[in-house]
Amino acid sequence: MLKYKDLLGLRNITKEEIDEILETAIPMKDIIKRDIKKVPTLRGKSMATLFFENSTRTKSSFEIAAKYLSADCTNLAVSTSSVQKGETLIDTAKTLEVMGIELFVMRHGASGAPHFLGRNTKARIVNAGDGMNEHPTQGLLDMYTMKDKKGDLSNLTVTILGDVAHSRVARSNIWGLIKYGTKVRVVAPETLIPVELQKMGVEVYTDVDKALKGTDVVNVLRLQKERQSSGLLPSLSEYNKFWGLTEKRLELLNSDAIIMHPGPMNRGVEIMPEVYENPNSVVDEQVTNGVAVRMAILFLMMGGKGSEDIN
Ligand code: CP
């Protein structure tokens, strides 16, 4: 079971808790492969998604995960809700809580918003991305995919390539992986490298070719056009030329290296279409694994007591 009421980030959870989530996701993935993808494990449990920012993968995979476990999932459409009349975050959550919601999956543009809600509601909170802070369930599904494909995380060199400054995915990957002793490299233009990065225990590069050499896993970040303030980058075509993952650059990786991207992709900017289609690309598997990992999280946070309870 997880130690805290809420799952807010990978910075403040233990390696043992991460192990428990990743191990619980293995039997969950078996359920996804079945013809009948439904178990009664969380029957009678109620959760809601509260997304103040757009999402395809995270929101729908939590909804699908809830359905496979027989939990009831309400998706609050924030753009047509009373939030638009000025209702506060706490009042919105409390309204749903008194209707019986036990867990919220929440995405918000402000860093710390899920932490704030967690302190002000009895319901459990799962952070589905808060500003530029963390995206823990993406970090967990990335770690699950790395472990599944490459084995022991402590033996790997993982290179995170791209817009680290704006990336909550990068932060959750780093906080999670350094707990396992993984060698984590980060490579980005100098304008997209946050000052606190060195203190997180990662190797920082500004030369892509040097960073990719000897890499077992390359995790390419989406260039977050919506969060770029003017002047950080000269142009998208230059970004692609100097920082994009091209077929030529794949030659620098270890021969069995895997290629990851959290999505959504800007094809032709941070990743070339043929790189996504490369046999070593696991981008689609990351999405499938996202359902299994989120099933594990819901199971552990909404009443599952042990693996014998899953079926
Ligand atoms: N990777 C990710 O968070 O994707 P969505 O924005 O589609 O949820």
Coordinates of C-alpha atoms and ligand atoms in Angstrom, one line a residue:
M1 CA 0.0 0.0 0.0
L2 CA 1.2 3.5 -0.6
K3 CA 2.3 5.4 2.5
Y4 CA 0.6 8.8 1.8
K5 CA -3.0 9.6 1.1
D6 CA -2.1 11.2 -2.3
L7 CA 0.2 10.3 -5.2
L8 CA 1.7 13.7 -6.0
G9 CA 5.1 12.9 -7.4
L10 CA 8.0 10.5 -7.5
R11 CA 10.3 12.9 -5.5
N12 CA 8.6 12.0 -2.2
I13 CA 7.8 8.3 -2.6
T14 CA 10.1 5.5 -1.8
K15 CA 11.8 3.0 -4.1
E16 CA 9.7 0.3 -2.3
E17 CA 6.5 2.1 -3.2
I18 CA 7.6 2.4 -6.8
D19 CA 8.5 -1.3 -6.9
E20 CA 5.0 -2.2 -5.5
I21 CA 3.3 -0.1 -8.3
L22 CA 5.5 -1.6 -11.0
E23 CA 5.0 -5.1 -9.8
T24 CA 1.3 -4.7 -9.4
A25 CA 1.1 -3.4 -13.0
I26 CA 2.4 -6.8 -14.4
P27 CA -0.8 -8.8 -13.6
M28 CA -2.8 -5.7 -14.7
K29 CA -1.2 -5.9 -18.2
D30 CA -2.4 -9.5 -18.4
I31 CA -5.9 -8.4 -17.8
I32 CA -5.6 -5.9 -20.7
K33 CA -4.6 -8.8 -23.0
R34 CA -7.7 -10.9 -22.2
D35 CA -10.7 -11.1 -24.5
I36 CA -12.9 -9.9 -21.6
K37 CA -11.0 -7.0 -20.1
K38 CA -12.9 -6.6 -16.9
V39 CA -12.5 -7.8 -13.3
P40 CA -14.8 -6.9 -10.3
T41 CA -11.9 -5.7 -8.1
L42 CA -13.1 -2.1 -7.6
R43 CA -16.8 -2.6 -8.0
G44 CA -18.7 0.0 -6.1
K45 CA -15.7 2.4 -5.9
S46 CA -16.2 5.9 -7.4
M47 CA -13.5 8.2 -8.8
A48 CA -13.4 11.4 -11.0
T49 CA -11.1 13.0 -13.4
L50 CA -10.5 16.8 -13.1
F51 CA -8.5 18.0 -16.0
F52 CA -7.9 21.8 -16.2
E53 CA -5.4 21.2 -19.1
N54 CA -5.9 19.1 -22.2
S55 CA -5.1 15.4 -22.4
T56 CA -5.6 12.4 -24.6
R57 CA -3.5 9.6 -23.1
T58 CA -3.6 10.3 -19.4
K59 CA -7.2 11.1 -19.0
S60 CA -8.5 8.3 -21.3
S61 CA -6.2 5.7 -19.8
F62 CA -7.3 6.5 -16.3
E63 CA -10.9 6.2 -17.4
I64 CA -10.2 2.9 -19.2
A65 CA -8.2 1.6 -16.2
A66 CA -11.2 2.3 -13.9
K67 CA -13.6 0.5 -16.3
Y68 CA -11.3 -2.6 -16.5
L69 CA -11.4 -2.7 -12.7
S70 CA -15.1 -2.1 -12.5
A71 CA -14.8 1.3 -10.7
D72 CA -17.2 4.1 -11.6
C73 CA -15.4 7.1 -13.2
T74 CA -16.9 10.5 -13.7
N75 CA -15.1 12.9 -16.1
L76 CA -15.8 16.5 -15.1
A77 CA -15.8 18.6 -18.2
V78 CA -14.1 21.6 -16.7
S79 CA -14.9 23.9 -19.7
T80 CA -18.6 23.4 -19.2
S81 CA -18.6 23.1 -15.4
S82 CA -19.3 25.7 -12.8
V83 CA -15.6 26.4 -12.7
Q84 CA -16.5 28.8 -15.5
K85 CA -18.9 30.6 -13.1
G86 CA -16.0 31.1 -10.7
E87 CA -16.4 28.1 -8.4
T88 CA -13.2 27.4 -6.6
L89 CA -11.1 24.2 -7.0
I90 CA -11.9 23.2 -3.4
D91 CA -15.6 23.8 -3.8
T92 CA -15.6 21.9 -7.1
A93 CA -13.9 18.9 -5.5
K94 CA -16.0 19.0 -2.3
T95 CA -19.2 19.0 -4.4
L96 CA -18.1 15.8 -6.1
E97 CA -16.8 14.4 -2.8
V98 CA -20.2 14.7 -1.1
M99 CA -21.7 12.8 -4.0
G100 CA -19.4 9.9 -3.1
I101 CA -16.2 10.4 -5.1
E102 CA -13.3 8.8 -3.2
L103 CA -10.4 9.6 -5.6
F104 CA -9.6 12.4 -8.0
V105 CA -7.2 12.2 -10.9
M106 CA -6.2 15.8 -11.4
R107 CA -4.3 17.8 -14.0
H108 CA -3.7 21.5 -13.5
G109 CA -1.5 24.2 -15.1
A110 CA -0.3 25.5 -11.7
S111 CA 2.5 23.6 -10.0
G112 CA 1.3 22.4 -6.6
A113 CA -2.4 22.5 -7.3
P114 CA -2.9 18.8 -6.6
H115 CA -0.9 19.2 -3.3
F116 CA -3.2 22.0 -2.4
L117 CA -6.3 20.0 -3.1
G118 CA -4.9 17.0 -1.3
R119 CA -4.6 19.1 1.9
N120 CA -8.2 20.3 1.5
T121 CA -10.2 17.2 0.7
K122 CA -10.6 13.8 2.3
A123 CA -10.6 12.1 -1.1
R124 CA -7.3 10.8 -2.4
I125 CA -5.6 12.7 -5.2
V126 CA -3.5 11.4 -8.1
N127 CA -1.4 14.1 -9.8
A128 CA -1.9 13.7 -13.6
G129 CA 0.5 16.6 -14.3
D130 CA 0.9 19.9 -12.4
G131 CA 2.4 22.8 -14.3
M132 CA 6.2 22.2 -14.8
N133 CA 6.5 20.2 -11.6
E134 CA 5.7 16.5 -12.0
H135 CA 3.7 13.9 -14.0
P136 CA 4.3 10.9 -11.7
T137 CA 2.1 8.4 -13.6
Q138 CA 4.0 9.1 -16.8
G139 CA 7.3 8.6 -14.9
L140 CA 6.0 5.3 -13.6
L141 CA 4.8 4.0 -17.0
D142 CA 8.1 5.1 -18.5
M143 CA 10.0 3.2 -15.8
Y144 CA 7.7 0.1 -16.3
T145 CA 8.5 0.2 -20.0
M146 CA 12.3 0.5 -19.4
K147 CA 12.2 -2.4 -16.9
D148 CA 10.1 -4.5 -19.2
K149 CA 12.3 -4.0 -22.2
K150 CA 15.8 -3.6 -20.7
G151 CA 15.7 -5.3 -17.2
D152 CA 17.4 -3.9 -14.1
L153 CA 17.0 -0.1 -14.0
S154 CA 20.3 0.3 -12.1
N155 CA 22.3 -1.0 -15.1
L156 CA 20.9 1.5 -17.6
T157 CA 22.1 4.8 -19.1
V158 CA 19.0 6.8 -19.9
T159 CA 19.2 10.0 -21.9
I160 CA 16.4 12.5 -21.7
L161 CA 16.5 14.7 -24.8
G162 CA 14.7 18.0 -25.3
D163 CA 12.7 20.6 -23.5
V164 CA 13.6 19.8 -19.9
A165 CA 12.9 23.3 -18.6
H166 CA 9.1 22.9 -19.2
S167 CA 8.9 19.2 -18.7
R168 CA 7.1 17.6 -15.7
V169 CA 7.7 14.3 -17.5
A170 CA 11.5 14.8 -17.3
R171 CA 11.3 15.7 -13.6
S172 CA 9.3 12.6 -12.7
N173 CA 11.6 10.4 -14.7
I174 CA 14.6 11.8 -13.0
W175 CA 13.2 11.6 -9.4
G176 CA 12.1 8.0 -10.1
L177 CA 15.2 6.7 -11.9
I178 CA 17.8 8.2 -9.5
K179 CA 16.3 6.1 -6.7
Y180 CA 17.5 3.0 -8.6
G181 CA 21.0 4.3 -9.3
T182 CA 20.2 4.7 -13.1
K183 CA 22.7 6.8 -14.9
V184 CA 20.6 9.7 -16.2
R185 CA 21.8 12.1 -18.8
V186 CA 19.9 15.2 -19.8
V187 CA 20.6 17.0 -23.1
A188 CA 19.0 20.3 -24.2
P189 CA 19.8 23.7 -25.6
E190 CA 21.3 25.8 -22.8
T191 CA 18.1 28.0 -22.7
L192 CA 16.0 24.9 -21.9
I193 CA 18.2 23.6 -19.0
P194 CA 16.8 24.5 -15.6
V195 CA 19.3 25.7 -13.0
E196 CA 18.3 23.1 -10.4
L197 CA 19.1 20.2 -12.7
Q198 CA 22.7 19.6 -11.6
K199 CA 21.5 19.3 -8.0
M200 CA 19.2 16.4 -9.0
G201 CA 22.2 14.1 -9.6
V202 CA 22.0 13.9 -13.4
E203 CA 24.7 14.5 -16.1
V204 CA 23.9 17.6 -18.1
Y205 CA 24.9 17.9 -21.8
T206 CA 24.4 20.5 -24.5
D207 CA 25.9 18.3 -27.3
V208 CA 23.3 15.8 -28.4
D209 CA 25.8 13.5 -30.2
K210 CA 28.0 13.2 -27.1
A211 CA 25.0 12.5 -24.9
L212 CA 23.5 9.8 -27.1
K213 CA 26.7 7.8 -27.3
G214 CA 26.4 4.7 -25.1
T215 CA 22.8 5.3 -24.3
D216 CA 20.4 2.3 -23.6
V217 CA 17.2 4.3 -23.5
V218 CA 16.5 7.7 -25.2
N219 CA 13.4 9.4 -23.9
V220 CA 12.5 12.3 -26.3
L221 CA 10.5 15.1 -24.8
R222 CA 7.8 17.0 -26.6
L223 CA 8.8 20.6 -27.4
Q224 CA 6.1 22.4 -25.4
K225 CA 5.2 25.2 -27.8
E226 CA 2.4 26.4 -25.5
R227 CA 4.9 27.1 -22.7
Q228 CA 7.7 28.7 -24.7
S229 CA 8.2 32.4 -23.9
S230 CA 9.7 34.3 -26.8
G231 CA 13.4 34.1 -27.3
L232 CA 14.2 30.6 -26.0
L233 CA 14.5 29.1 -29.4
P234 CA 15.5 30.5 -32.8
S235 CA 13.0 28.4 -34.8
L236 CA 11.4 25.0 -35.0
S237 CA 13.4 23.9 -38.0
E238 CA 16.7 24.8 -36.3
Y239 CA 15.5 22.9 -33.2
N240 CA 15.0 19.9 -35.4
K241 CA 18.4 20.3 -37.0
F242 CA 20.4 20.6 -33.8
W243 CA 18.2 18.8 -31.3
G244 CA 15.8 16.5 -33.1
L245 CA 16.1 12.7 -32.9
T246 CA 16.9 11.7 -36.5
E247 CA 17.8 8.3 -38.1
K248 CA 21.4 9.4 -38.4
R249 CA 21.6 10.1 -34.6
L250 CA 20.2 6.6 -33.8
E251 CA 23.5 5.2 -34.9
L252 CA 25.1 6.8 -31.8
L253 CA 22.9 4.8 -29.4
N254 CA 23.8 1.3 -28.2
S255 CA 22.6 -1.2 -30.8
D256 CA 19.7 -2.5 -28.7
A257 CA 18.7 0.9 -27.3
I258 CA 15.0 1.7 -27.1
I259 CA 13.3 4.9 -28.2
M260 CA 10.6 6.5 -26.0
H261 CA 8.4 9.6 -26.2
P262 CA 5.6 10.4 -23.8
G263 CA 3.4 11.9 -26.5
P264 CA 1.9 13.8 -28.0
M265 CA 4.6 14.0 -30.6
N266 CA 5.6 17.0 -32.8
R267 CA 6.7 14.9 -35.7
G268 CA 9.5 16.6 -37.6
V269 CA 10.4 18.8 -34.6
E270 CA 11.8 16.7 -31.7
I271 CA 11.4 13.3 -33.4
M272 CA 11.4 12.3 -37.0
P273 CA 8.5 10.1 -38.3
E274 CA 10.9 7.3 -39.3
V275 CA 12.4 7.3 -35.8
Y276 CA 8.9 6.7 -34.3
E277 CA 8.5 3.9 -36.8
N278 CA 11.9 2.3 -36.1
P279 CA 11.6 -1.3 -34.7
N280 CA 13.3 -0.2 -31.5
S281 CA 10.6 2.5 -30.8
V282 CA 8.4 1.6 -27.9
V283 CA 6.2 4.7 -28.0
D284 CA 2.9 2.7 -28.6
E285 CA 3.8 0.2 -25.9
Q286 CA 4.3 3.1 -23.5
V287 CA 0.6 4.0 -24.1
T288 CA -0.6 0.4 -23.4
N289 CA 1.7 0.2 -20.3
G290 CA 0.1 3.5 -19.1
V291 CA -3.3 1.7 -18.7
A292 CA -1.6 -1.2 -16.7
V293 CA 0.3 1.2 -14.5
R294 CA -2.8 3.3 -13.8
M295 CA -4.8 0.2 -13.0
A296 CA -2.1 -0.7 -10.5
I297 CA -2.3 2.8 -8.9
L298 CA -6.1 2.7 -8.7
F299 CA -6.0 -0.8 -7.2
L300 CA -3.4 0.2 -4.6
M301 CA -5.2 3.5 -3.7
M302 CA -8.8 2.3 -3.7
G303 CA -8.9 -0.8 -1.7
G304 CA -6.7 -3.5 -3.2
K305 CA -4.8 -5.3 -0.4
G306 CA -2.6 -7.7 -2.2
S307 CA -2.1 -9.4 -5.6
E308 CA -4.6 -12.2 -4.7
D309 CA -7.3 -9.5 -4.7
I310 CA -6.8 -8.5 -8.4
N311 CA -8.9 -11.1 -10.0
Ligands
CP1 N1 1.9 12.0 -22.1 C1 0.8 12.7 -21.7 O1 0.7 13.2 -20.6 O2 -0.1 12.8 -22.7 P1 -1.5 13.5 -22.6 O3 -1.2 15.0 -22.5 O4 -2.2 13.2 -23.9 O5 -2.2 13.0 -21.4

